[in-house]
mmCIF file of C-alpha atoms in Angstrom:
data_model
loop_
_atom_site.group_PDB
_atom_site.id
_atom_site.type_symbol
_atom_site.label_atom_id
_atom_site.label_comp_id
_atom_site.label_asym_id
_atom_site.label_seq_id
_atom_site.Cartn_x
_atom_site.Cartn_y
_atom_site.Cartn_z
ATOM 1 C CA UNK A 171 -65.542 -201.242 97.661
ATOM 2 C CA UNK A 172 -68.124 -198.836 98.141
ATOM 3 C CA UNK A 173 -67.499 -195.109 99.237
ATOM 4 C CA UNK A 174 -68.964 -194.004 102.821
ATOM 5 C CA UNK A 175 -71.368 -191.819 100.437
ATOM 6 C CA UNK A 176 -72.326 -194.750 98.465
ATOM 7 C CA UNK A 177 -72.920 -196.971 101.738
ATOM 8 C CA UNK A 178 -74.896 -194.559 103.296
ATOM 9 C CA UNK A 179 -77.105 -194.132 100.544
ATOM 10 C CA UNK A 180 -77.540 -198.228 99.535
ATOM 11 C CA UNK A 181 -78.648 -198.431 103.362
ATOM 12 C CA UNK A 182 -80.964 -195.831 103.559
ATOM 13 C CA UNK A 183 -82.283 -196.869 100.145
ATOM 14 C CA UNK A 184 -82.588 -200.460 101.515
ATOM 15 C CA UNK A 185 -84.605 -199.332 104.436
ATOM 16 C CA UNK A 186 -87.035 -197.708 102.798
ATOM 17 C CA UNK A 187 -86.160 -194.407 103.642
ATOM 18 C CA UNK A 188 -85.141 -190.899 101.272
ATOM 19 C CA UNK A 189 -81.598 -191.039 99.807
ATOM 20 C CA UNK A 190 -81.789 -187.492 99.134
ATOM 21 C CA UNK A 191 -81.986 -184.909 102.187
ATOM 22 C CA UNK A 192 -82.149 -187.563 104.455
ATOM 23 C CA UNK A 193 -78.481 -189.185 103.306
ATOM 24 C CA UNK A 194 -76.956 -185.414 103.422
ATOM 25 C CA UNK A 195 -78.420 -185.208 106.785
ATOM 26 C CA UNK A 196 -77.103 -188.329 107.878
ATOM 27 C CA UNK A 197 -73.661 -188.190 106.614
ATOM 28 C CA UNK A 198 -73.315 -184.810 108.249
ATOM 29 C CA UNK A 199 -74.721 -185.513 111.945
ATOM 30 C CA UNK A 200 -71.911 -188.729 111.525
ATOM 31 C CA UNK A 201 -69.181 -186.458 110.139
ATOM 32 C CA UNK A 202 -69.896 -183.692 112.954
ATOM 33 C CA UNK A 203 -70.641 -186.217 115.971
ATOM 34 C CA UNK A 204 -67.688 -188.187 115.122
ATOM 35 C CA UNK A 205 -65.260 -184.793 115.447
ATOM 36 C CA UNK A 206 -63.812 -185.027 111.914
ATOM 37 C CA UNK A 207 -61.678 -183.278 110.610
ATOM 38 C CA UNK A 208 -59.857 -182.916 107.257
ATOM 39 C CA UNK A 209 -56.261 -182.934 108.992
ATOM 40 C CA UNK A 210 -58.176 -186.268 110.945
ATOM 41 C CA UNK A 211 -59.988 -187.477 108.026
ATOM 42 C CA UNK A 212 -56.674 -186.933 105.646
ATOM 43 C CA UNK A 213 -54.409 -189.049 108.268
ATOM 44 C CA UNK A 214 -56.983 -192.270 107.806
ATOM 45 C CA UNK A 215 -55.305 -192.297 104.551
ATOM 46 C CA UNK A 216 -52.022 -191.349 105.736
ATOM 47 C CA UNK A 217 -52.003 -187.905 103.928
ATOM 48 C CA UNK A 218 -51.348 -184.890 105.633
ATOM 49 C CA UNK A 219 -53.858 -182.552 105.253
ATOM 50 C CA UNK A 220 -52.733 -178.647 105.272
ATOM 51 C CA UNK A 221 -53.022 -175.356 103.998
ATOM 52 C CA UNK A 222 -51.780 -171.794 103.057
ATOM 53 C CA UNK A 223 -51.814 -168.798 105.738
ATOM 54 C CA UNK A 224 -50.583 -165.459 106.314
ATOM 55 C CA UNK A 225 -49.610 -164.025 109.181
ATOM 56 C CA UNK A 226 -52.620 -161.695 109.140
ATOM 57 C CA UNK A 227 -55.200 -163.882 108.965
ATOM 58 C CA UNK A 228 -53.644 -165.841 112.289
ATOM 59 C CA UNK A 229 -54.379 -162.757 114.174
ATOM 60 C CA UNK A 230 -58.095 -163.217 113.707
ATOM 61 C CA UNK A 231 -58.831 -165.823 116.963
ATOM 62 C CA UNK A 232 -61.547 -167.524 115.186
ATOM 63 C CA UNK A 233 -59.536 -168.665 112.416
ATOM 64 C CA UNK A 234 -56.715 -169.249 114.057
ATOM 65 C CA UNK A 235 -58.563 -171.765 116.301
ATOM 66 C CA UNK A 236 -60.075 -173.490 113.271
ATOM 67 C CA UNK A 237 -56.968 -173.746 110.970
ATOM 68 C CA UNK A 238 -55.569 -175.174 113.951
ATOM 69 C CA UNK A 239 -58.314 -177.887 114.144
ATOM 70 C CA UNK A 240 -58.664 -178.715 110.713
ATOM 71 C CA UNK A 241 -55.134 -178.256 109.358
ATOM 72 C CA UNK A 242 -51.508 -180.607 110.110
ATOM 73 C CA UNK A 243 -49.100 -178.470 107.556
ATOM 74 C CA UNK A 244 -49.270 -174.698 106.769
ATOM 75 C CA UNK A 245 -47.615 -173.159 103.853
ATOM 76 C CA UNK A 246 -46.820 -170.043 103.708
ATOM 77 C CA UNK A 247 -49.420 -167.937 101.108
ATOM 78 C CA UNK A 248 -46.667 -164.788 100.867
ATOM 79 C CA UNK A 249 -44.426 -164.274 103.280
ATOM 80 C CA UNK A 250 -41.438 -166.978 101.857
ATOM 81 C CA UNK A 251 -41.414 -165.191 98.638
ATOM 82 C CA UNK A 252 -38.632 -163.759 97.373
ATOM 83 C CA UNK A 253 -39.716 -160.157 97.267
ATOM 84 C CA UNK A 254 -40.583 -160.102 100.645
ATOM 85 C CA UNK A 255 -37.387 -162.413 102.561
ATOM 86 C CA UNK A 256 -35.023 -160.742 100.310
ATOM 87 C CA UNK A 257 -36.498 -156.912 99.690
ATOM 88 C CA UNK A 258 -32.850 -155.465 99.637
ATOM 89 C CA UNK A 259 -29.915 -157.815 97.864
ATOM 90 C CA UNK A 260 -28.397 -159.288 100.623
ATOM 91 C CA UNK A 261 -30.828 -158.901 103.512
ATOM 92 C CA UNK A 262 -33.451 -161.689 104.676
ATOM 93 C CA UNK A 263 -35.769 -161.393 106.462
ATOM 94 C CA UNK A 264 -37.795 -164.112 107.985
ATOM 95 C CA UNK A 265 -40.117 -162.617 110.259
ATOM 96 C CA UNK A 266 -43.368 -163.928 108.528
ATOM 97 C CA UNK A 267 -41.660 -167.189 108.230
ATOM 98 C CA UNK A 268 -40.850 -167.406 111.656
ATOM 99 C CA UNK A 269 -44.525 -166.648 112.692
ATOM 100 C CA UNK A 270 -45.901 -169.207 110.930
ATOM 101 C CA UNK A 271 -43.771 -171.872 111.869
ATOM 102 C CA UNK A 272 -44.028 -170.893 115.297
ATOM 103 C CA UNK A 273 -48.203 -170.893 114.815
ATOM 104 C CA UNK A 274 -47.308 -174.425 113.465
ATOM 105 C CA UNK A 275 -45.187 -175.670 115.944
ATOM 106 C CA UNK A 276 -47.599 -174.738 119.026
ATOM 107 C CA UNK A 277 -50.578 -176.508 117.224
ATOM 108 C CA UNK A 278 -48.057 -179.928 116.230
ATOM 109 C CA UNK A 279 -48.138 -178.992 112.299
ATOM 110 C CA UNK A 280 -45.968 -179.634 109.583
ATOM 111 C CA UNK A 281 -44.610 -176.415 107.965
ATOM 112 C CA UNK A 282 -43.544 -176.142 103.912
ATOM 113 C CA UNK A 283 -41.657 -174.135 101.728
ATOM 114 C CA UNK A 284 -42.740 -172.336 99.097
ATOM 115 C CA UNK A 285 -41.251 -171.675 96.399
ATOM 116 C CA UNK A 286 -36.894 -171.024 95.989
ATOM 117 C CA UNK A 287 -37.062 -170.612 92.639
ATOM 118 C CA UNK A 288 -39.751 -168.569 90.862
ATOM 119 C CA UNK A 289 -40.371 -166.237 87.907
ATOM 120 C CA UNK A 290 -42.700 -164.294 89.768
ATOM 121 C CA UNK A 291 -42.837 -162.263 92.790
ATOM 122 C CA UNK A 292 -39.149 -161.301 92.982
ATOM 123 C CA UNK A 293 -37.555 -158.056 94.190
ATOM 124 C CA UNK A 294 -37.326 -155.612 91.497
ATOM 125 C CA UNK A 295 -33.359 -155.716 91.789
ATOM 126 C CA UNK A 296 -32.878 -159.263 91.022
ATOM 127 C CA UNK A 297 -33.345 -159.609 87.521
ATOM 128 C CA UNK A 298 -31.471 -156.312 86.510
ATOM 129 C CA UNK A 299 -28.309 -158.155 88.544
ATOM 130 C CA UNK A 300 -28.734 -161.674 87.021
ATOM 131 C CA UNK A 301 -28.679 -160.488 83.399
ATOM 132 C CA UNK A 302 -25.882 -158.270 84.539
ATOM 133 C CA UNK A 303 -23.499 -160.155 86.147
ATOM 134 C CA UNK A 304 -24.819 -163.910 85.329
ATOM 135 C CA UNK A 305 -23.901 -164.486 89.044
ATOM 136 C CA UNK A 306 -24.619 -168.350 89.738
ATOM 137 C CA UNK A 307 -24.649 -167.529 93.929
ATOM 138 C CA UNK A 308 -27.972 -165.641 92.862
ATOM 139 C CA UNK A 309 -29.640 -168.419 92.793
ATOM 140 C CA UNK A 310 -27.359 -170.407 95.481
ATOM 141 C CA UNK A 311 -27.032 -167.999 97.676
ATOM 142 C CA UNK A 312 -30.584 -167.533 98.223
ATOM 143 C CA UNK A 313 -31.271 -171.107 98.409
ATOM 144 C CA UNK A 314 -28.910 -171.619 100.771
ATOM 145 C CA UNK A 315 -29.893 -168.587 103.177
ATOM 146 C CA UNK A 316 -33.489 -169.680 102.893
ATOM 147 C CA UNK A 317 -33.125 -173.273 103.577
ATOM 148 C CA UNK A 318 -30.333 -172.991 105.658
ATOM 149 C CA UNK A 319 -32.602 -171.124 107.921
ATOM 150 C CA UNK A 320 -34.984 -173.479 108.340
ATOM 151 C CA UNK A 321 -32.716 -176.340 108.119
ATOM 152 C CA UNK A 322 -34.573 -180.073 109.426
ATOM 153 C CA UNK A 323 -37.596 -177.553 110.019
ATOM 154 C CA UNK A 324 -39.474 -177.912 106.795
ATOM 155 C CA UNK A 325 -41.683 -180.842 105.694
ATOM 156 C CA UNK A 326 -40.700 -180.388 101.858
ATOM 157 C CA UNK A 327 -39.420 -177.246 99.733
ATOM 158 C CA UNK A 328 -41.012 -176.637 96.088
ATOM 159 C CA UNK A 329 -37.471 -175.787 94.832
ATOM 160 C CA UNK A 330 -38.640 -174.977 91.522
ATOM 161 C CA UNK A 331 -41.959 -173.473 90.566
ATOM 162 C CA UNK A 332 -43.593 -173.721 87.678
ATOM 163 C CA UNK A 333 -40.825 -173.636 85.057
ATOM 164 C CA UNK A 334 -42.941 -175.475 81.801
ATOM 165 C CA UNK A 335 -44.434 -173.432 79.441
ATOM 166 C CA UNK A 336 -45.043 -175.848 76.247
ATOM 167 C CA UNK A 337 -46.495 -172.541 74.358
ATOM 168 C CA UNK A 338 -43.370 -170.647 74.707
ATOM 169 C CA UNK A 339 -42.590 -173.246 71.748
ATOM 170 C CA UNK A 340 -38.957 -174.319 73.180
ATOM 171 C CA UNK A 341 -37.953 -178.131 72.258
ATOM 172 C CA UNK A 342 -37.723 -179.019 76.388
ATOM 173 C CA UNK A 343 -41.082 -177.550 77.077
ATOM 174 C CA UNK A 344 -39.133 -174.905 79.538
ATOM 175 C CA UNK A 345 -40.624 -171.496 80.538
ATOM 176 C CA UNK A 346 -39.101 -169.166 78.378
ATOM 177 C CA UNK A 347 -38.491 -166.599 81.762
ATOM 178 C CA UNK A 348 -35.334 -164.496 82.721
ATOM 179 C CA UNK A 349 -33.922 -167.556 84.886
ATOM 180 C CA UNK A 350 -33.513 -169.967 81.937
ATOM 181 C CA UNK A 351 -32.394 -166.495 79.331
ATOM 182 C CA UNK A 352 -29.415 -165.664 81.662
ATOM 183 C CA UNK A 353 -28.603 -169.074 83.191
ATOM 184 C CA UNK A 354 -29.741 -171.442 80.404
ATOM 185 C CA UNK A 355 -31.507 -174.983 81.868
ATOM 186 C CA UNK A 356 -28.755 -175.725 84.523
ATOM 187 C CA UNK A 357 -30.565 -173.399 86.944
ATOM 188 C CA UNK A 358 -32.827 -175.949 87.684
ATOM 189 C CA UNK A 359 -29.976 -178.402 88.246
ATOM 190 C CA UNK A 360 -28.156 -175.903 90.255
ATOM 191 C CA UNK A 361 -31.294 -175.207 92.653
ATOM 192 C CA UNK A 362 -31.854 -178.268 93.470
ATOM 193 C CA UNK A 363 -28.468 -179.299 94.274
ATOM 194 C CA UNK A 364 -28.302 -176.121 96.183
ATOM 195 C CA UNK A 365 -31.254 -177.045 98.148
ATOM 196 C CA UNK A 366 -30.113 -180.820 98.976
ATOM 197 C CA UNK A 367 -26.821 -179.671 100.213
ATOM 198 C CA UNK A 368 -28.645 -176.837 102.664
ATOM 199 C CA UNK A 369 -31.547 -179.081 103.988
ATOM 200 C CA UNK A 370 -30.692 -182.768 103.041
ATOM 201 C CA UNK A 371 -33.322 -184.058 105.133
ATOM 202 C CA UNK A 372 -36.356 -182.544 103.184
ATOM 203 C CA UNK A 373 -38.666 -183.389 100.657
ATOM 204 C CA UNK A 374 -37.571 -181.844 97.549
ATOM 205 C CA UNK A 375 -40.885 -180.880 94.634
ATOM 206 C CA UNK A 376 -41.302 -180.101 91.564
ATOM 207 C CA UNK A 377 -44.616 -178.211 91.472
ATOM 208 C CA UNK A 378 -46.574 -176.687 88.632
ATOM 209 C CA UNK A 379 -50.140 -176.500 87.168
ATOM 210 C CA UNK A 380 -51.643 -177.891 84.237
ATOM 211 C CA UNK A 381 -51.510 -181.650 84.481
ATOM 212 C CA UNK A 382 -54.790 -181.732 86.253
ATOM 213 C CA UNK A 383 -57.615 -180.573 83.069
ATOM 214 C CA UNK A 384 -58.733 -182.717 79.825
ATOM 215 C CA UNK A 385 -57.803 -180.153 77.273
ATOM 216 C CA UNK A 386 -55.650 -180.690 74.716
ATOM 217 C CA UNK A 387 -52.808 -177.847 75.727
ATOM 218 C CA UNK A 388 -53.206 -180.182 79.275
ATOM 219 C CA UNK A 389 -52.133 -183.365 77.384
ATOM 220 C CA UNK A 390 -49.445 -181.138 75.963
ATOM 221 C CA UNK A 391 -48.252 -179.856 79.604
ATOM 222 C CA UNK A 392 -48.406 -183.555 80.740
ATOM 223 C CA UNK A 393 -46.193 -184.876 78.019
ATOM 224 C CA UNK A 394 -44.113 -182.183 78.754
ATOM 225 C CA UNK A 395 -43.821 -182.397 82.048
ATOM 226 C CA UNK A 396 -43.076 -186.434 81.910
ATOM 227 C CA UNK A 397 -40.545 -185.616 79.949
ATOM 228 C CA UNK A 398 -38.861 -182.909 81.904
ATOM 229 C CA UNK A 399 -38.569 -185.210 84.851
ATOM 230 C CA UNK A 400 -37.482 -187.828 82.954
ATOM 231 C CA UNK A 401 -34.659 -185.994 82.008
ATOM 232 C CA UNK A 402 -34.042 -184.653 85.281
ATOM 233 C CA UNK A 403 -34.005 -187.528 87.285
ATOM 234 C CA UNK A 404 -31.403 -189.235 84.524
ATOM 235 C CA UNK A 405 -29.041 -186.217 84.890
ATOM 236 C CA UNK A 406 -29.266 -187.299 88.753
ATOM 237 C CA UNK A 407 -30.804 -183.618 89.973
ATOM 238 C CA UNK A 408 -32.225 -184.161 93.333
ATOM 239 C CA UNK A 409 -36.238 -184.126 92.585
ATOM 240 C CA UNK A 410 -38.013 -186.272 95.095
ATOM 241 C CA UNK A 411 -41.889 -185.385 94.038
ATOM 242 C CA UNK A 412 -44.193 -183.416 91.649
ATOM 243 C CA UNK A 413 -46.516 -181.148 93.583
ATOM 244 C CA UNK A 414 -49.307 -180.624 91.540
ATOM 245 C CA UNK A 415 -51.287 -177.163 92.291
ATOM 246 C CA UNK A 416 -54.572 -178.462 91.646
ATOM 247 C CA UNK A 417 -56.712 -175.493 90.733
ATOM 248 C CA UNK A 418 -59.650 -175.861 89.373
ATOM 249 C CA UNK A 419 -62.712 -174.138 88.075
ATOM 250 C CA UNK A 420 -65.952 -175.490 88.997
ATOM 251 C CA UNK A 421 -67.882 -173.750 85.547
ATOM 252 C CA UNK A 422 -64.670 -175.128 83.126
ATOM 253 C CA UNK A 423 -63.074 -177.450 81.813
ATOM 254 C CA UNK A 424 -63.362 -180.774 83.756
ATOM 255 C CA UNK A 425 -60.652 -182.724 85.500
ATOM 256 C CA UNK A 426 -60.295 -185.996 82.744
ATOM 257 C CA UNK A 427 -60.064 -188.460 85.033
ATOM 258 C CA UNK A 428 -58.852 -191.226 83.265
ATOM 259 C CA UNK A 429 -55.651 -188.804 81.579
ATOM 260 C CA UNK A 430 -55.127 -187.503 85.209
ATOM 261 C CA UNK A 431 -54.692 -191.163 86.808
ATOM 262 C CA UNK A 432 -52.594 -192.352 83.710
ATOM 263 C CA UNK A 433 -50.108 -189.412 83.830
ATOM 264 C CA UNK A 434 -50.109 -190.000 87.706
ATOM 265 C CA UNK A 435 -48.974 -193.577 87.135
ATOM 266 C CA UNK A 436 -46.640 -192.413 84.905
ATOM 267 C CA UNK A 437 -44.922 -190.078 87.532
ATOM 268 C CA UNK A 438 -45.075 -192.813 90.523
ATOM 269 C CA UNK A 439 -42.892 -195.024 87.839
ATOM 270 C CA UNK A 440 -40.364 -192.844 87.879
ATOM 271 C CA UNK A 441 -39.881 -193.388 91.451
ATOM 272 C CA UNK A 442 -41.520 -189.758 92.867
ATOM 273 C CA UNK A 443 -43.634 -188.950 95.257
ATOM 274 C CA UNK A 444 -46.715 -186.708 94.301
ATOM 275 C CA UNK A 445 -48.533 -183.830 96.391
ATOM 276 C CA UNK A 446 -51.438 -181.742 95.884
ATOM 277 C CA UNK A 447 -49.936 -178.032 97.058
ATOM 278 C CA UNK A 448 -52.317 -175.431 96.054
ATOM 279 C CA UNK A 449 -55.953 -176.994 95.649
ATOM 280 C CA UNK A 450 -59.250 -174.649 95.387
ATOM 281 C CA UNK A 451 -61.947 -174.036 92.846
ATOM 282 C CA UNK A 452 -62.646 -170.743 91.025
ATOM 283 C CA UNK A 453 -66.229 -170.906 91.516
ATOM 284 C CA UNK A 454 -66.379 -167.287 88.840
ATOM 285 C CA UNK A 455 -68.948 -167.554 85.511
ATOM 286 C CA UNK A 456 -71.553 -169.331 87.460
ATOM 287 C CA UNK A 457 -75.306 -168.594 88.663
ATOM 288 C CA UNK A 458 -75.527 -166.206 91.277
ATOM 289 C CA UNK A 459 -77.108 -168.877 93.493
ATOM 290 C CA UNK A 460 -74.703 -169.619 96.096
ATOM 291 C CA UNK A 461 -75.836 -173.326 96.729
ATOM 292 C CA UNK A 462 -75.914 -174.060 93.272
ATOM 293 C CA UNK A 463 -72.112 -172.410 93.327
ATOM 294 C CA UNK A 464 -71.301 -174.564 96.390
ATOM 295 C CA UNK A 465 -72.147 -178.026 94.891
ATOM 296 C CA UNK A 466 -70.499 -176.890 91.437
ATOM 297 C CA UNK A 467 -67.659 -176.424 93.851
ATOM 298 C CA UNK A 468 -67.488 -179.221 95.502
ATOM 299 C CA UNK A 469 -68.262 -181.793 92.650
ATOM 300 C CA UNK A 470 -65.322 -180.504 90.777
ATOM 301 C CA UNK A 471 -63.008 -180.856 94.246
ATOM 302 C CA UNK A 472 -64.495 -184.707 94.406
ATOM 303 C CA UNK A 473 -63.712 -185.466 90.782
ATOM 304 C CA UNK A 474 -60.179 -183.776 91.301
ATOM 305 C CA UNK A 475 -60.010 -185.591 94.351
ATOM 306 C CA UNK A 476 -61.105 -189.080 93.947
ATOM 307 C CA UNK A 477 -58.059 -189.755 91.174
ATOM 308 C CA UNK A 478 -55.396 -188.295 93.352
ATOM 309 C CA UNK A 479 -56.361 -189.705 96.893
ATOM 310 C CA UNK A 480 -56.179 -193.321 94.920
ATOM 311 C CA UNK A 481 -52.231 -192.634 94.294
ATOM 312 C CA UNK A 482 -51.516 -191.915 98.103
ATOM 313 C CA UNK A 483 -50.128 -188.237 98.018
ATOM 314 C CA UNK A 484 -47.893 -187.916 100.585
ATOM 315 C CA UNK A 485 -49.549 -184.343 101.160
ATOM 316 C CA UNK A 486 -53.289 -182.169 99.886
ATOM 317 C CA UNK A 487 -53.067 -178.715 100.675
ATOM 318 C CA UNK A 488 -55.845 -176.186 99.612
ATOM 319 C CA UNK A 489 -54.882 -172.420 98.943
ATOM 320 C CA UNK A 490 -56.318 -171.266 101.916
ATOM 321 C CA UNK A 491 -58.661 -172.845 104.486
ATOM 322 C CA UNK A 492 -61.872 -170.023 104.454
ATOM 323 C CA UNK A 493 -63.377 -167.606 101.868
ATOM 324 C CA UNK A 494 -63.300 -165.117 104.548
ATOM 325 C CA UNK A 495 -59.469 -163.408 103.258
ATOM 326 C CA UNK A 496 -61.306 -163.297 99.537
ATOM 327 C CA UNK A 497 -61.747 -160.882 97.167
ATOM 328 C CA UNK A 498 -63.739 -160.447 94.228
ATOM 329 C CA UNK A 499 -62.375 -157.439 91.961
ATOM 330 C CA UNK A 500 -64.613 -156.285 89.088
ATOM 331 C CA UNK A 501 -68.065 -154.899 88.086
ATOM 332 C CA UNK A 502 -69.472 -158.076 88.683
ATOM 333 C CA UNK A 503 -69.016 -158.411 92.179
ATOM 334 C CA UNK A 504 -70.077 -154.672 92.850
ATOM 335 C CA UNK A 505 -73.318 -155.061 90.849
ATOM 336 C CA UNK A 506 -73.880 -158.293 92.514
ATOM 337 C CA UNK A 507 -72.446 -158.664 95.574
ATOM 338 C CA UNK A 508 -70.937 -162.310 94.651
ATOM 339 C CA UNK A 509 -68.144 -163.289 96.473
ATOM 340 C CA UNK A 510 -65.580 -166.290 96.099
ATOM 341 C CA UNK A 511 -67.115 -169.809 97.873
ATOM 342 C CA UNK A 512 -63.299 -171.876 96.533
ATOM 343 C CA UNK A 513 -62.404 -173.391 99.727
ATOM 344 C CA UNK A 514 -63.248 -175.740 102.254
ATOM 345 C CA UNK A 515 -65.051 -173.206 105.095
ATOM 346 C CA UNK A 516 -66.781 -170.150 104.565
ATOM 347 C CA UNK A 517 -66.705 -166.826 105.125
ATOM 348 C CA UNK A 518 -68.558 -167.615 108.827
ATOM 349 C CA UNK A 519 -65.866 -170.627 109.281
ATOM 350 C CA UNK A 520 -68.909 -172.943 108.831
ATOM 351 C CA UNK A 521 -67.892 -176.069 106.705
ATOM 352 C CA UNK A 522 -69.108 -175.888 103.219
ATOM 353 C CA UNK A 523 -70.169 -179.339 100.398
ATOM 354 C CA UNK A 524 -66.420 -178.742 99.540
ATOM 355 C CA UNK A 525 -65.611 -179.522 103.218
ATOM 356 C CA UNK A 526 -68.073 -182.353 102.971
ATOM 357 C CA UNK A 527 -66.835 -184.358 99.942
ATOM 358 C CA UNK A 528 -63.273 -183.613 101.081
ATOM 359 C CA UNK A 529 -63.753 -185.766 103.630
ATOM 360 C CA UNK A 530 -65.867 -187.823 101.841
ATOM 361 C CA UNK A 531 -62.499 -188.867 99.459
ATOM 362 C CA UNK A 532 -60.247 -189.306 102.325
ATOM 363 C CA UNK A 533 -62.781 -191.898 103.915
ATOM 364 C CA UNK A 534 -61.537 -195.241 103.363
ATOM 365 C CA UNK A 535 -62.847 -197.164 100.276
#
């Protein structure tokens, strides 16, 4: 079947009439008359469009009111980290959380968690006291505070985050970090048991990056992420779905679409559900003219896109909805001014091509 891009563009083109300006024109005043959205557009598909926040962009009103329109789950960007709900061992605090999922439950979202289990952005007491005391309720303990907490609350938990490292040259493909050095693989197992028995209702992910590119060290995460789940799931540890980050660079290497939808398959065999959890594009290396950026932008979202809407994610959350919250850090962007354009609404909150061809891979084909 053709695409609603494609049918717009064979009529106009049939009627005599510009397929250039003319289609973008015309597939924008239907898009905007319509009322589309991407959490409206996403649900034609049944896929929950969502995002990441922070509790200090909600306090701008503008945003606020269009995450709210365009958005049905929020993650949140910081404030579920480890470092933050667990500062000093042994005291939580959820404030941020809380926000959030009260933002979320006014406006009739879903609301994630991200991540339990991380080798980054921990308090700086926690690995001192692992390798000291090799303390399994470390891990436990925290997963069952956390998800205890927000108990039949949370759409679906990314227990474990990115925990393959194929180039830290270990047989199982595992990330060589301080969890697997003090607690050997089992950690994984023990997280997700942990998190089953403290919110058995949930979703429970596996989510990394690197399946998503052509390169060869991709090929070499796929294999050895197949093969981590594979093992998983026949050692019975709770993993319900991969949640694949999908970040991607619009000046890069390309999305292979073909490796992406084969490895996809793959995963789906296996019984699992799939998510996108953390999609933008790094529009950085590219010409200083912003609408050339833009459609770089958004024809590397589309490409991403167009494979993973075909296997029915159950979610597709970008890293953010607006370029407004960020920064460019470097010579560059003082000499030139240029400014990230990775996400679906800019700076102003109006909707950029990314916005455009998001909705344009949701639309039923």
């Amino acid at each position: 079947m053709l695409s609603r891009r494609k049918l717009v563009g064979t009529l106009l083109a049939a009627a005599g009439l510009p397929t250039g300006g003319w289609a973008q024109k015309l597939r924008t005043s239907i898009i905007e008359g319509a009322g589309t959205t991407l959490r409206r557009a996403a649900a034609q598909r049944g896929i929950i469009y969502g995002a990441a926040v922070n509790t200090t962009e909600l306090r701008e009103q503008d945003f606020a009111a269009a995450l709210a329109r365009e958005a049905g789950l929020l993650a949140p960007e910081y404030e579920m980290k480890r470092a933050i709900v667990e500062r000093i061992q042994g005291q939580y605090d959820f404030t941020g959380c809380d926000a959030i999922l009260a933002f979320a439950r006014t406006h009739d979202m879903l609301f994630r968690g991200v991540p339990l289990v991380w080798h980054k952005r921990n308090p700086d007491w926690l690995e001192k006291a692992a390798r000291e005391s090799r303390d399994e309720t470390l891990i436990t303990g925290f997963i069952e505070k956390t998800a205890g907490h927000f108990r039949g609350r949370v759409h679906s938990w990314d227990v474990v985050n990115e925990a393959i490292a194929p180039e830290d040259g270990r047989a199982d493909g595992l990330r060589d970090s301080f969890w697997l050095q003090v607690y050997g693989p089992r950690y994984i197992d023990l997280a997700y048991r942990a998190a089953r028995a403290a919110d058995p209702g949930t979703l429970l992910v596996y989510n990394d990056w690197g399946c998503e590119l052509g390169a060869p060290a991709n090929d070499r995460f796929r294999a050895a992420t197949l093969d981590f789940l594979e093992r998983a799931l026949a050692r019975g540890v709770p993993i319900d779905a991969l949640g694949l980050q999908g970040h991607m660079r619009a000046f890069g290497t390309p999305v292979d679409q073909t490796k992406l939808a084969v490895f996809l398959a793959r995963v789906k065999s296996m019984g699992l559900r799939i998510l996108v959890t953390e999609h933008d594009v790094d529009d950085s290396g590219g010409p200083s003219d912003v609408a050339l950026r833009d459609r770089a932008v958004a024809d590397a979202s589309r490409r991403f896109l167009d494979v993973m809407i075909d296997v029915a994610p159950v979610a597709l959350l970008t890293w953010g909805l607006s370029d407004r919250f960020l920064d460019a850090p470097g010579w560059r962007a003082s000499l030139t001014g240029y400014r990230p354009r990775m996400l679906p609404l800019d700076g102003s909150l109006a909707r950029t091509p990314m916005w455009y061809e998001m909705v344009g891979a949701f639309a039923v084909r």
